[in-house]
XYZ file of C-alpha atoms in Angstrom:
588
model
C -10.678 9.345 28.057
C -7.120 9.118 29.113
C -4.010 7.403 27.949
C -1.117 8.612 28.294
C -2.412 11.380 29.571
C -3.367 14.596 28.374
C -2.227 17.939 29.754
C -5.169 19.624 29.160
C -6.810 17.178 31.533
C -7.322 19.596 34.094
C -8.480 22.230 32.216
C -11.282 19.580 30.472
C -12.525 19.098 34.311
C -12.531 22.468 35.287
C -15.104 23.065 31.965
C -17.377 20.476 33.030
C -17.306 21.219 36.613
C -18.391 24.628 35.789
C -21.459 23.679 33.587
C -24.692 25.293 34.899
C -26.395 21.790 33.840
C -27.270 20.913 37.436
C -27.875 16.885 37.060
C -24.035 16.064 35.949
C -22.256 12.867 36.771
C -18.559 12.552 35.884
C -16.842 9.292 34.485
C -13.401 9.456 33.795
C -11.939 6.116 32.168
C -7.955 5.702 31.761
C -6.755 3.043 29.640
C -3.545 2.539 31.146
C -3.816 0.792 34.454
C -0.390 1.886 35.416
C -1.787 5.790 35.090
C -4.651 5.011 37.145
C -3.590 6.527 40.556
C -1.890 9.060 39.059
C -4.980 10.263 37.216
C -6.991 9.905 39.768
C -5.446 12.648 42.098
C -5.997 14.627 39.428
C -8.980 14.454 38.709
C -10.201 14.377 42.510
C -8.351 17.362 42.919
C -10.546 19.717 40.384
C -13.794 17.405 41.190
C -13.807 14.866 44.111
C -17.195 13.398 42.936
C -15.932 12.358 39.888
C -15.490 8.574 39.536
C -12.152 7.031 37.730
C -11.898 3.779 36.074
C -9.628 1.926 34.750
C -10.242 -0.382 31.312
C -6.866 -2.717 31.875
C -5.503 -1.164 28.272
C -5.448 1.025 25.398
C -8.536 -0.375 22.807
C -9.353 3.034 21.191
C -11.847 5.931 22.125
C -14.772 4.367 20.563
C -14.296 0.934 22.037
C -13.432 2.119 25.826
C -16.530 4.846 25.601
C -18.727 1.363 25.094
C -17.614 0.394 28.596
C -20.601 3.320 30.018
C -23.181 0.482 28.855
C -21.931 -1.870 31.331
C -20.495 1.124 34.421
C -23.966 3.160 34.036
C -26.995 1.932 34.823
C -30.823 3.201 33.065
C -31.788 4.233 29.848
C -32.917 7.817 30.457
C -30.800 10.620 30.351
C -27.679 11.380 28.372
C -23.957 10.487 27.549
C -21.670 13.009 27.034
C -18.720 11.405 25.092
C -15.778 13.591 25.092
C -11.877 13.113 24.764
C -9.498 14.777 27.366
C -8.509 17.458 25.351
C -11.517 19.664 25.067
C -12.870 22.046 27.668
C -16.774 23.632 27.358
C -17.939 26.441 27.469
C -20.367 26.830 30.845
C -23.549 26.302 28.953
C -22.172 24.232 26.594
C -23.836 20.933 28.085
C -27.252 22.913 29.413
C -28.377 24.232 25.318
C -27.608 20.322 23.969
C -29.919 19.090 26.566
C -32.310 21.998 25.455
C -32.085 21.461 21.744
C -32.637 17.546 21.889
C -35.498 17.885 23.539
C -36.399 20.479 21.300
C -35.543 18.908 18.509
C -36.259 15.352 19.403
C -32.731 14.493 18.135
C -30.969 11.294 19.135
C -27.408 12.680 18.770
C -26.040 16.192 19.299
C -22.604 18.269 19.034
C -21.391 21.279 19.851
C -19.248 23.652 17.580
C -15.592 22.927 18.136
C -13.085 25.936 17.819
C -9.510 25.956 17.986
C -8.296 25.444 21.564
C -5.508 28.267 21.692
C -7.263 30.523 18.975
C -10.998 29.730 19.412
C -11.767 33.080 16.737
C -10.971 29.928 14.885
C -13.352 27.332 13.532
C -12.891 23.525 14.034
C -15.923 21.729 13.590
C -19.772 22.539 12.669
C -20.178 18.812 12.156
C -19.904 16.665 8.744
C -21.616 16.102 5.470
C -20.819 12.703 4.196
C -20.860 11.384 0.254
C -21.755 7.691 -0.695
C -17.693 7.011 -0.204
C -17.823 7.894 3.214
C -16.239 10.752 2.869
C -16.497 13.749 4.963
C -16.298 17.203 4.345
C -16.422 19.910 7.187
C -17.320 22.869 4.529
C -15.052 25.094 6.535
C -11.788 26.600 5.070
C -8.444 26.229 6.497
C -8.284 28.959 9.568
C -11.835 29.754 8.814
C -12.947 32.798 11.324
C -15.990 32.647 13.223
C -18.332 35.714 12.555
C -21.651 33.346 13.635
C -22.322 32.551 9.887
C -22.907 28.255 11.256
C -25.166 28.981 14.000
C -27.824 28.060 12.430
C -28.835 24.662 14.557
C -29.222 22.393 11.657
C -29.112 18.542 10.907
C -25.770 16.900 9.613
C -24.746 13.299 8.463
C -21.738 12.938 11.081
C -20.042 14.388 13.976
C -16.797 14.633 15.630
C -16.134 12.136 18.017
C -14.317 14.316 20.189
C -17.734 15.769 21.834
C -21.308 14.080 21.424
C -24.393 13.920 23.495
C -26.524 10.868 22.442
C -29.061 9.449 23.617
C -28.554 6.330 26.662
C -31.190 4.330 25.580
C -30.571 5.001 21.280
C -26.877 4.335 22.754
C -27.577 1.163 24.003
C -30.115 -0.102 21.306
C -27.480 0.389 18.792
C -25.166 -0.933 20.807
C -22.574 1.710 21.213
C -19.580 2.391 19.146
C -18.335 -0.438 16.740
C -15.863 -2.564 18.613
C -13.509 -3.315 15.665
C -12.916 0.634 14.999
C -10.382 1.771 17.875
C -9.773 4.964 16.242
C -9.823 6.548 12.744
C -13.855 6.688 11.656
C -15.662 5.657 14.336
C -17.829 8.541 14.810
C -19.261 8.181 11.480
C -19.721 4.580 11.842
C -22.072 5.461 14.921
C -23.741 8.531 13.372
C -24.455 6.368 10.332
C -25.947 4.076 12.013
C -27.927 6.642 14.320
C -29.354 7.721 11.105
C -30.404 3.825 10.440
C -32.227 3.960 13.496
C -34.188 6.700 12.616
C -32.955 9.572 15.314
C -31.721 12.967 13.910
C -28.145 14.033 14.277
C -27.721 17.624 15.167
C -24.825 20.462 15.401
C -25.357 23.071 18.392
C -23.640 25.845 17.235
C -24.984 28.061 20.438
C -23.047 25.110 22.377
C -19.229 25.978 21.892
C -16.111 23.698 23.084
C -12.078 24.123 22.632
C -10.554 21.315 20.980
C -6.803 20.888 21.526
C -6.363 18.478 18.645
C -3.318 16.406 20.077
C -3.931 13.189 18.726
C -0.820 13.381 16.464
C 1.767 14.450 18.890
C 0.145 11.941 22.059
C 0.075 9.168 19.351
C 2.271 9.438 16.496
C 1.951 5.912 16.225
C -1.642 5.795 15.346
C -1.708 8.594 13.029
C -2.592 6.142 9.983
C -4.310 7.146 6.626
C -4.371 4.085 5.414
C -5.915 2.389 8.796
C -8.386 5.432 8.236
C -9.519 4.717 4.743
C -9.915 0.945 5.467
C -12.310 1.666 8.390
C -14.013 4.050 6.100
C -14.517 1.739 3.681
C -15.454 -0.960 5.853
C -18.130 0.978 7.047
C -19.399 2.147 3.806
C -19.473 -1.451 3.025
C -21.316 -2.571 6.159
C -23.938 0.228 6.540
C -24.849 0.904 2.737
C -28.254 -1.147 1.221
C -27.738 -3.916 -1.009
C -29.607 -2.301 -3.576
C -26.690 0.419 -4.098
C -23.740 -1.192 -2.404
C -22.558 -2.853 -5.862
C -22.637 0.797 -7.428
C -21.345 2.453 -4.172
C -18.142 -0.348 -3.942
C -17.331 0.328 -8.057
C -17.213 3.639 -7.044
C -14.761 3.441 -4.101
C -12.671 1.250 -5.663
C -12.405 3.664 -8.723
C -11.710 6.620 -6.055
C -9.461 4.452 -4.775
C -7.196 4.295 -7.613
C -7.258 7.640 -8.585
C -6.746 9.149 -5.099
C -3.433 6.775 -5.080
C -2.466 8.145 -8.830
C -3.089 11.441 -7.553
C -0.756 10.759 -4.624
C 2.084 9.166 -6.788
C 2.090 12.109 -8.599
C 2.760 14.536 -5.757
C 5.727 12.485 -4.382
C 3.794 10.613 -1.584
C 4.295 6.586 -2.817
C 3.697 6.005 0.551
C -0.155 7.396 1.265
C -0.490 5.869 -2.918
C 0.315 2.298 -1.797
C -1.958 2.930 1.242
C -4.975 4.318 -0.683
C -4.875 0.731 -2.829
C -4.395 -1.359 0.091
C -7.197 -0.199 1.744
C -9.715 -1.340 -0.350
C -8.134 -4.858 -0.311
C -8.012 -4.841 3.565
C -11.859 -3.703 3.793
C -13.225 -5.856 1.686
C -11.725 -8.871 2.283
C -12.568 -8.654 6.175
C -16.105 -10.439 4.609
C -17.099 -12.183 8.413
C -16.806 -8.318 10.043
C -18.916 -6.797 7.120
C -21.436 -9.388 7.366
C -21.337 -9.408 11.165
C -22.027 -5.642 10.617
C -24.505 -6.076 7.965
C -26.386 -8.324 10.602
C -26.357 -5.916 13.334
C -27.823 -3.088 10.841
C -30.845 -4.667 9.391
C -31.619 -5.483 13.341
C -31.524 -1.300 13.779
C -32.573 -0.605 10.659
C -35.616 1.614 10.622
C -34.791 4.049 8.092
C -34.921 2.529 3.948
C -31.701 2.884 2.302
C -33.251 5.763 -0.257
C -33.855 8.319 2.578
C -30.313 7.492 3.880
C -28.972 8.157 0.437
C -31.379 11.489 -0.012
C -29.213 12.652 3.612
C -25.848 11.958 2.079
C -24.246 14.990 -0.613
C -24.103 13.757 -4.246
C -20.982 13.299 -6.157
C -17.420 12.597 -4.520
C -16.745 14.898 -1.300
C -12.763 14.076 -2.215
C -12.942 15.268 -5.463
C -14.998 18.713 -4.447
C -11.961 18.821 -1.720
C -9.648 18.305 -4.400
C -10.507 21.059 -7.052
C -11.027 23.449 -3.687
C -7.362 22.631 -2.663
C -6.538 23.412 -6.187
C -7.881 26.335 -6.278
C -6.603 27.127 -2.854
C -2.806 26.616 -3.940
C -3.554 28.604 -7.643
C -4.255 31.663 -5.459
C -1.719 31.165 -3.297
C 1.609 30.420 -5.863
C -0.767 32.874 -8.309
C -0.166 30.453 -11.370
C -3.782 30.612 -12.434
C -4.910 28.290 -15.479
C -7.033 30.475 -16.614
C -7.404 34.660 -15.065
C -10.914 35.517 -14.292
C -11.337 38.968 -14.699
C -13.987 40.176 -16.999
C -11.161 40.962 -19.917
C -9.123 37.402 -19.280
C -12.564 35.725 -19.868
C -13.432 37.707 -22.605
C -10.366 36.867 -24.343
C -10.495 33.314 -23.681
C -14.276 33.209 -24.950
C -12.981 34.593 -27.754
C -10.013 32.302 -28.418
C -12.699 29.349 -27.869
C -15.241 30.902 -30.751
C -12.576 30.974 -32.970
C -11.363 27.128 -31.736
C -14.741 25.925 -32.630
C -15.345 27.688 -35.624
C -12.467 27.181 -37.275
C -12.324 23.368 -36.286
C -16.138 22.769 -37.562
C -15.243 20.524 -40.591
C -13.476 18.459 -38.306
C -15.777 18.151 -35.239
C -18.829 17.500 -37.907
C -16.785 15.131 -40.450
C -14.084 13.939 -38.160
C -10.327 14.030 -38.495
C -9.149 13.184 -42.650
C -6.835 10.166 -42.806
C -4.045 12.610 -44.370
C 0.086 12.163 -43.524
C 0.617 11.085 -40.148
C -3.132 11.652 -38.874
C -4.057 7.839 -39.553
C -7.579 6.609 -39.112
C -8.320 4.238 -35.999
C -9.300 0.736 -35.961
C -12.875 0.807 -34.653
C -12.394 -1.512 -32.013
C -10.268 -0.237 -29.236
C -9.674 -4.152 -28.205
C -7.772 -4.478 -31.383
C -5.786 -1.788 -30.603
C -5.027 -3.624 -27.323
C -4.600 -6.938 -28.960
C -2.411 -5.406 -31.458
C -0.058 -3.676 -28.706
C -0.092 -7.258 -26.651
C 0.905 -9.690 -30.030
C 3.991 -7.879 -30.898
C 3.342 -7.771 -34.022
C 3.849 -4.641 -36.284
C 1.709 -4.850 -39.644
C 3.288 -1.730 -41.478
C 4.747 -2.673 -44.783
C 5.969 -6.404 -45.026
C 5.390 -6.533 -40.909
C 7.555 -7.954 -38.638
C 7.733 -9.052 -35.122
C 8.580 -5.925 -32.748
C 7.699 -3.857 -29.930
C 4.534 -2.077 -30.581
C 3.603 1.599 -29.827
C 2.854 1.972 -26.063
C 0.364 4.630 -27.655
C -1.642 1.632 -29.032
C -2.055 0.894 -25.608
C -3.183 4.061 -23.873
C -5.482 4.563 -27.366
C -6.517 1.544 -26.763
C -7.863 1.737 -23.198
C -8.933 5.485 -24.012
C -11.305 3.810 -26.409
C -12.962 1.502 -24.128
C -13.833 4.685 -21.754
C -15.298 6.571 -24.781
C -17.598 3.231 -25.190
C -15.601 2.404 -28.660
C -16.634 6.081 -29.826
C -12.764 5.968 -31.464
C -13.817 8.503 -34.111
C -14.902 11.046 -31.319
C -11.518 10.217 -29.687
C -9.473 11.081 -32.427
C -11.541 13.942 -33.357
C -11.641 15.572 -29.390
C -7.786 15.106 -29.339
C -6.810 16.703 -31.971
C -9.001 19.850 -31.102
C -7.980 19.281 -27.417
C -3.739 19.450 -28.234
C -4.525 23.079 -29.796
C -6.541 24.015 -26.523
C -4.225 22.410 -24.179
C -1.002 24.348 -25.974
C -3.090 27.574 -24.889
C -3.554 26.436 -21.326
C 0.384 25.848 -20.991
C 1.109 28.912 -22.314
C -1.314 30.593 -19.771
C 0.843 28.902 -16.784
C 3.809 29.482 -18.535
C 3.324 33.097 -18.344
C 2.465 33.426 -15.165
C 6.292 34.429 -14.499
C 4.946 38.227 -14.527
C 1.927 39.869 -12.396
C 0.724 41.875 -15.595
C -2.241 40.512 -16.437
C -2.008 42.414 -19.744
C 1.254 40.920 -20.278
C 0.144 37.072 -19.772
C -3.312 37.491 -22.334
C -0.893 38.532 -25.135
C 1.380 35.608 -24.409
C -1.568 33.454 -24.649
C -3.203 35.365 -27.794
C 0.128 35.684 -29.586
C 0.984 31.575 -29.024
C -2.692 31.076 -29.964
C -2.292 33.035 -33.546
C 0.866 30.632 -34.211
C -0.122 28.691 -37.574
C 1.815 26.167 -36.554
C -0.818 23.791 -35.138
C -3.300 24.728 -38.046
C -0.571 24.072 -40.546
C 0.416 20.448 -38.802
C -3.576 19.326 -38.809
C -4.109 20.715 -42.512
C -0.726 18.366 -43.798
C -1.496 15.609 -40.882
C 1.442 16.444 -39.424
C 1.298 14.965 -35.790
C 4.513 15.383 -34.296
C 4.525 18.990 -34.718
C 0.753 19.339 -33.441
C 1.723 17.634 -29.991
C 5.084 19.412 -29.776
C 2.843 22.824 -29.862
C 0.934 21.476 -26.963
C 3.393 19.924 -25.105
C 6.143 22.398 -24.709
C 4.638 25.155 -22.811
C 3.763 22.261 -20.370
C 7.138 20.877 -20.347
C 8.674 24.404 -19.686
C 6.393 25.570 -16.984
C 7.183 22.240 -14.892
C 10.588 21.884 -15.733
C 10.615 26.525 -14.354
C 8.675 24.918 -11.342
C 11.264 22.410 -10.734
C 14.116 24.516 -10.750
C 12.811 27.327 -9.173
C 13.883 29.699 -12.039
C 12.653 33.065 -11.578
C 9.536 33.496 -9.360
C 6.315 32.987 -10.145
C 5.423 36.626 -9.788
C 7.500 39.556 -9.525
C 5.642 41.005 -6.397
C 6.201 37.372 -4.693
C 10.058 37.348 -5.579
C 10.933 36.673 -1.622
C 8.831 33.951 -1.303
C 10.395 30.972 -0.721
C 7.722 28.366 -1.312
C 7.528 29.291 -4.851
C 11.310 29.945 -5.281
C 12.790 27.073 -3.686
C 10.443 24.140 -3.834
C 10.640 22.017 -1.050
C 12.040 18.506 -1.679
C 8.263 16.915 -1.856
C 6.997 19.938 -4.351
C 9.762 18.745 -6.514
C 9.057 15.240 -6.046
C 5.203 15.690 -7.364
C 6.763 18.167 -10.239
C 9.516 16.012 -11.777
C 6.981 12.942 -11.385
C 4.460 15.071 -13.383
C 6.887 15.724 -15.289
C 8.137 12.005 -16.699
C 4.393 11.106 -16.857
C 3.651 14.110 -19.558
C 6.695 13.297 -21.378
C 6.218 9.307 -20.836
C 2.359 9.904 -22.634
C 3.832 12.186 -25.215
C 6.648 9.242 -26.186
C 4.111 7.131 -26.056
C 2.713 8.375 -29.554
C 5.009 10.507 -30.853
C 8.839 10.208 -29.535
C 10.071 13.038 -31.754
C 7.735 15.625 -30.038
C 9.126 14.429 -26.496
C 12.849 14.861 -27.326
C 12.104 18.207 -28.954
C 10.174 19.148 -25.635
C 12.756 18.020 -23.637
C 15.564 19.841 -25.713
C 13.538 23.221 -25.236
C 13.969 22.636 -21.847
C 17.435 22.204 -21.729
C 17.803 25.474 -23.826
C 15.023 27.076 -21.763
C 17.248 26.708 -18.841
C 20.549 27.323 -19.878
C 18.742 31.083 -21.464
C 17.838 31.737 -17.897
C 21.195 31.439 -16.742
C 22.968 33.439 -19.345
C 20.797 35.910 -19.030
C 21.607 36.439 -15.242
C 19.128 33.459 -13.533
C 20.593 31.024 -11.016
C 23.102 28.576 -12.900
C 22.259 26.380 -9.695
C 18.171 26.653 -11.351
C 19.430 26.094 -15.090
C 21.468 22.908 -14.225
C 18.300 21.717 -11.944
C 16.036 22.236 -15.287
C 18.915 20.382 -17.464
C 18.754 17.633 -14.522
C 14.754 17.428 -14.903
C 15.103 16.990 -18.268
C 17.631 14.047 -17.957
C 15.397 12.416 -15.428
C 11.919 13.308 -17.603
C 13.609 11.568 -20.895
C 14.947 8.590 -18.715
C 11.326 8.184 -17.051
C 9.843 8.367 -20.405
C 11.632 5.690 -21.603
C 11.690 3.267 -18.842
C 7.633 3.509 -18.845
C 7.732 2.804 -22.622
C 9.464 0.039 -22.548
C 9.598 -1.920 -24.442
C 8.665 0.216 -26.944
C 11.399 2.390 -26.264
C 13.656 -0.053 -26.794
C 12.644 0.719 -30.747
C 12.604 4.580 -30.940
C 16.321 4.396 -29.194
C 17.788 2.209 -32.130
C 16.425 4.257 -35.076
């Protein structure tokens, strides 16, 4: 599969000429017509047998692989799909012939390495959630020491090397037409699965894969044409019985993904992870065209399709992985997990619950500012919406964005606003402990960052503030260390470690690290303003003083005025989100 051309080409050839598979035909199409001389003395000269066509232009691997239906004639045998940039090993094709007979499989891959390194794993094939989302298992620059050569069944393979089938090919009718790249290999393996036929990984069978796609096609390097085609397909192949459930849930991963996106500086990938469900969905004459062509393969019911795919949200499980991933790498653990760092924290925890059992059993006493809630969270909402303030003589004024957020926090609850209440409260104490945790990451001592932890934990100050129902100074507890260890991040103030002092990645954030930070940042203080403005401006004022500290006591005056500057920004955010609430706190 050619266009333009890849320079590996030769090198792809020479792999398959050298197969030991004795009954091998070679079909090379190129979907440039103006390439197809060219490519043709190319390919002649490592296999003069081979046969080149050209496809008059560029519709996408998927759609141009469909054109073997109509060039090769017969149903028996195989197709080896493959793009231009991968090169076999000499039994590669010989053991996928063997284990689909074996096996009685429909569809087969090899395992993909990395073309220069191939120590390095690429592929073992897919599992694949409800979403459509994949996930390889592998980590990044995973080694191979033979622990995925176990043969085994999968959901979905790569398209960039798969033996199926000719006659399951042509029954199902190929690759989907309206896919030209981004997800059509799961589109087809899905639907393999529909037919019945078992999808395999060959780990004995080993291939190179160049992964080029990016720097041949810049152009076509999409996310957000890849999550519509995902979704499109999760809409087309799933059974009506679960696709209501199954579309709730996309469009709720959806939303989050493109939160979760926002907040790491990338507005663009956010507005595409919205879009896409828009797009997918409202193609309804391809989904039902789809929809058609399933039910006509179908011989598989929906359940046992379901019972192949992994429970829960592949993204998510990626997520909390990457998370991980980047804790251990900038060493700014939440929580250590040594046997004495989880000791301690069980301990802090005991005491957390013990000391708040009055509250968690009887709930939170309507004492100073710690007010009890309306029951309904859609008065809340109504409240926020009329403008109208009821306090005293009430009056006509912005309301509390906090009435909002309480508001919509109580619908998710299921109108459980006494559990709310109750679970925050607790929650502000736990999450001061957490930012202190990340806070005092700045040293490698272990020791060192427990006692911060214990010594912030044996404050009375939170105790003190729930005891008088004083609220401001109970989210001020929680907040700061938050505030503080974003605001450090930000401005690079110190490293995050002594022993990592050179690195520059945790130093000197790069321009989109301090993007997500500072956007984290106005969010926390936005939702803190939101309730209690006082707490925010004192946050924000530790901050300031926080950086300036740094400075004088021989830190970067380039890193203080960076954490004054994220301050400035964080108190401006906070108020342009509020408004017009803000509008309110500002004049008094």
């Amino acid at each position: 599969m050619v266009g333009p051309p890849s320079p590996d080409l030769e090198a792809t050839l020479a792999s398959l000429v050298a197969q030991d598979y004795p009954a091998l035909q070679l079909l090379v199409l190129v979907t440039q017509d103006d390439e197809v001389a060219a490519i043709s003395e190319r390919v002649r000269s490592i296999s003069p047998q081979a046969h080149v066509r050209g496809i008059g232009n560029d519709v996408g691997f998927g759609p141009a692989a469909n054109q073997v239906l109509k060039l090769v004639e017969g149903d028996g045998g195989f197709f080896l799909l493959m793009h231009d940039d991968v090169a076999l090993e000499p039994t590669a094709v010989r053991l996928l012939v063997e284990e689909m007979f074996r096996s009685n499989a429909g569809l087969a891959g090899p395992k993909l390495v990395d073309w220069d390194e191939p120590r390095v794993l690429s592929s073992v094939g897919f599992d694949v959630d409800r979403f459509g989302e994949l996930d390889d298992g592998l980590e990044p620059h995973e080694i191979d020491q033979e622990q995925h050569d176990a043969v085994r069944d999968v959901f979905a393979l790569s398209s960039a090397c798969l033996m199926v089938r000719a006659d399951l090919f042509r029954r199902i009718g190929g690759f989907e037409s309206s896919i030209a790249f981004h997800g059509e290999a799961l589109d087809l393996c899905w639907r393999v699965h529909l037919a019945g036929a078992r999808v395999l990984v060959v780990p004995s069978a080993v291939a190179r894969h160049h992964h080029q796609f990016a720097e041949r096609r810049p152009d076509l390097v999409s996310d957000h044409q890849a999550e519509t085609n995902r979704i499109s397909t999760v809409s087309s192949l799933t059974g009506a019985a679960r696709l209501p459930f199954v579309i709730v849930g996309v469009l709720v991963l959806s939303v989050a993904s493109a939160v979760v996106s926002l907040v790491r500086g990338r507005p663009r990938i956010a507005g595409g992870r919205l879009l896409a469900p828009l797009l997918a969905l409202g193609d309804v004459v391809s989904i039902l065209r789809r929809r058609r062509a399933a039910r006509a393969i179908r011989e598989v019911p929906d359940r046992e399709i379901a019972d192949l795919q992994v429970s829960g949200s592949v993204r998510w499980g990626r997520f909390t992985r990457h998370r991980q991933t980047i804790d251990t790498i900038d060493r700014t653990p939440t929580v250590d997990r040594t046997p004495l760092a989880l000791a301690t924290w069980a301990v802090l925890v005991l005491l957390l619950l013990l000391g708040s059992r009055q509250i968690i059993s009887g709930g939170v006493r309507p004492i100073g500012e710690l007010l009890e809630i309306p029951n309904s969270p859609l008065d809340l909402i109504r409240s926020y919406l009329s403008g109208w303030w009821d306090r005293g003589l009430g009056s006509t004024t912005a309301q509390p964005t906090g009435l909002f957020v309480l508001g919509l926090t109580g619908l998710l609850s299921f109108a459980q606003m006494g559990f709310v209440q109750t679970f925050g409260v607790v929650a502000l104490v736990f999450g001061g402990w957490l930012g202190m945790a990340r806070l005092s990451a700045v040293t490698a001592n272990q020791r060192a960052r427990l006692i911060a932890v214990v010594v912030y934990a044996a404050v009375p100050l939170p105790y003190a503030a729930i005891a008088s129902g004083r609220t401001a100074a109970l989210v001020a507890y929680s907040v700061i260390p938050w505030v503080l260890h974003l605001g450090r991040r930000f401005s690079g103030l110190g490293s995050v470690v002594a022993e990592d002092a050179d690195d520059e990645s945790i130093e000197h954030p790069s321009t989109s690290q301090r993007v997500a930070l500072i956007a984290k940042l106005v969010l926390l203080v936005a939702l803190v303003a939101a309730f209690v403005p006082s707490a925010a401006v004192v946050a924000l004022v530790a901050l300031v003083v926080f950086s300036l500290s740094g400075a004088l006591a021989g830190g970067s005056w380039r890193a203080a005025g960076l954490g004054v500057a994220a301050s400035v920004v964080a108190f401006t955010g906070a108020v342009v989100l509020n408004l017009p609430w803000s509008t309110r706190w500002i004049e008094s």
